Short mmCIF file of C-alpha atoms in Angstrom, two decimals:
data_model
loop_
_atom_site.label_atom_id
_atom_site.label_comp_id
_atom_site.label_asym_id
_atom_site.label_seq_id
_atom_site.Cartn_x
_atom_site.Cartn_y
_atom_site.Cartn_z
CA UNK A 72 151.39 -147.43 96.50
CA UNK A 73 154.64 -149.05 95.52
CA UNK A 74 155.55 -152.45 96.47
CA UNK A 75 159.30 -153.00 97.02
CA UNK A 76 160.47 -156.37 96.78
CA UNK A 77 161.45 -157.91 100.04
CA UNK A 78 159.16 -155.82 102.00
CA UNK A 79 155.70 -156.52 103.09
CA UNK A 80 153.00 -155.50 100.68
CA UNK A 81 150.42 -153.00 101.54
CA UNK A 82 147.50 -154.62 103.38
CA UNK A 83 144.94 -153.41 100.98
CA UNK A 84 145.45 -152.74 97.43
CA UNK A 85 143.14 -150.80 94.97
CA UNK A 86 144.83 -151.62 91.72
CA UNK A 87 146.86 -154.67 90.11
CA UNK A 88 150.51 -155.39 90.64
CA UNK A 89 152.51 -154.86 87.55
CA UNK A 90 156.09 -155.82 87.88
CA UNK A 91 156.07 -155.34 91.63
CA UNK A 92 154.50 -151.86 91.51
CA UNK A 93 150.96 -151.87 92.60
CA UNK A 94 149.00 -149.35 90.48
CA UNK A 95 146.20 -147.03 91.62
CA UNK A 96 143.03 -146.56 89.36
CA UNK A 97 142.92 -143.44 87.57
CA UNK A 98 141.10 -140.84 89.53
CA UNK A 99 140.61 -137.62 87.58
CA UNK A 100 138.10 -135.00 88.30
CA UNK A 101 134.99 -134.71 85.92
CA UNK A 102 135.33 -131.41 84.25
CA UNK A 103 132.38 -131.52 81.75
CA UNK A 104 130.20 -133.39 79.41
CA UNK A 105 129.93 -133.96 75.54
CA UNK A 106 126.37 -134.35 74.46
CA UNK A 107 125.60 -135.83 71.01
CA UNK A 108 123.21 -133.31 69.40
CA UNK A 109 123.33 -134.73 65.90
CA UNK A 110 124.34 -138.11 64.20
CA UNK A 111 124.27 -141.76 65.63
CA UNK A 112 123.67 -141.73 69.30
CA UNK A 113 121.82 -138.31 69.55
CA UNK A 114 121.00 -137.62 73.10
CA UNK A 115 123.91 -139.51 74.65
CA UNK A 116 126.31 -137.85 76.88
CA UNK A 117 129.79 -138.76 77.63
CA UNK A 118 131.84 -137.59 80.78
CA UNK A 119 135.01 -135.42 80.03
CA UNK A 120 137.68 -135.86 82.78
CA UNK A 121 140.67 -133.98 83.57
CA UNK A 122 143.99 -134.88 82.06
CA UNK A 123 144.28 -136.24 78.54
CA UNK A 124 141.37 -138.16 76.82
CA UNK A 125 141.45 -139.80 73.52
CA UNK A 126 138.11 -139.79 71.52
CA UNK A 127 137.39 -142.78 69.36
CA UNK A 128 135.17 -145.80 68.79
CA UNK A 129 137.57 -148.32 70.41
CA UNK A 130 136.95 -149.74 73.86
CA UNK A 131 140.44 -148.13 74.87
CA UNK A 132 139.30 -144.68 74.23
CA UNK A 133 138.60 -142.70 77.31
CA UNK A 134 135.70 -141.09 75.62
CA UNK A 135 134.22 -144.01 73.42
CA UNK A 136 131.81 -142.87 70.85
CA UNK A 137 130.64 -146.19 69.46
CA UNK A 138 127.02 -145.48 68.40
CA UNK A 139 127.25 -146.69 64.88
CA UNK A 140 129.26 -143.67 63.12
CA UNK A 141 131.90 -145.75 61.47
CA UNK A 142 133.50 -142.55 60.07
CA UNK A 143 134.95 -142.00 63.63
CA UNK A 144 138.32 -143.80 63.98
CA UNK A 145 138.68 -146.47 66.50
CA UNK A 146 141.80 -145.10 67.95
CA UNK A 147 142.52 -141.47 68.84
CA UNK A 148 140.32 -139.48 66.33
CA UNK A 149 140.64 -136.46 68.57
CA UNK A 150 142.19 -135.75 71.92
CA UNK A 151 141.28 -133.50 74.64
CA UNK A 152 143.63 -132.02 77.09
CA UNK A 153 142.55 -130.23 80.41
CA UNK A 154 145.03 -127.74 81.50
CA UNK A 155 144.18 -127.78 85.35
CA UNK A 156 146.39 -124.77 86.15
CA UNK A 157 144.63 -122.42 83.69
CA UNK A 158 141.32 -124.46 83.84
CA UNK A 159 141.19 -124.69 80.07
CA UNK A 160 140.09 -127.52 77.79
CA UNK A 161 141.92 -128.09 74.49
CA UNK A 162 141.27 -130.17 71.52
CA UNK A 163 143.49 -131.41 68.56
CA UNK A 164 142.89 -133.61 65.61
CA UNK A 165 144.32 -137.17 65.99
CA UNK A 166 145.38 -136.90 62.22
CA UNK A 167 142.69 -139.45 60.92
CA UNK A 168 141.12 -139.10 57.50
CA UNK A 169 137.84 -137.39 58.64
CA UNK A 170 138.72 -133.97 60.32
CA UNK A 171 137.58 -132.55 63.45
CA UNK A 172 135.84 -129.22 63.46
CA UNK A 173 134.81 -126.88 66.18
CA UNK A 174 132.02 -124.52 65.44
CA UNK A 175 132.29 -125.38 61.84
CA UNK A 176 136.16 -124.54 61.72
CA UNK A 177 138.57 -127.46 61.06
CA UNK A 178 141.06 -128.06 63.94
CA UNK A 179 144.53 -127.51 62.53
CA UNK A 180 146.45 -127.30 65.87
CA UNK A 181 145.52 -127.18 69.55
CA UNK A 182 142.28 -125.14 69.94
CA UNK A 183 140.66 -124.17 73.26
CA UNK A 184 137.12 -125.63 73.88
CA UNK A 185 134.37 -123.30 75.56
CA UNK A 186 130.90 -123.79 77.10
CA UNK A 187 128.56 -124.66 74.13
CA UNK A 188 131.14 -125.15 71.48
CA UNK A 189 130.08 -127.62 68.75
CA UNK A 190 132.64 -130.40 68.12
CA UNK A 191 132.22 -132.50 65.00
CA UNK A 192 133.93 -135.73 64.66
CA UNK A 193 132.85 -137.95 61.56
CA UNK A 194 129.12 -137.59 61.27
CA UNK A 195 128.72 -137.02 64.90
CA UNK A 196 128.19 -133.38 66.41
CA UNK A 197 128.89 -133.02 70.06
CA UNK A 198 128.12 -129.94 72.37
CA UNK A 199 130.41 -129.28 75.34
CA UNK A 200 129.20 -128.29 78.66
CA UNK A 201 131.55 -127.52 81.62
CA UNK A 202 130.78 -128.41 85.10
#
């Protein structure tokens, strides 16, 4: 909801007000999961949401991989983008020193991700499973 100054605020807000605009929490559909199959954190899974998701160790990463692999950058080591119209998930390398690979091939441009694909970021290998 948007709060227009001089008009009553909505009775119940679900977000925080920023400059007179009441924000809504991000509500994106879950489209899959990344499961760590090798490296620190093996066995852990992370949810993949629709829209754009930055992968990194930092707390501001939508997909936070902070299990002890310091070769993963804190900010945007890789980015996942879900195309809802075509129901397709894409990945690209965030330009960090350690390259991102999919099924052993270096990601040099946007690359589509499929069920069972293995994504290696730093010393960590993840398997993608769609819902």
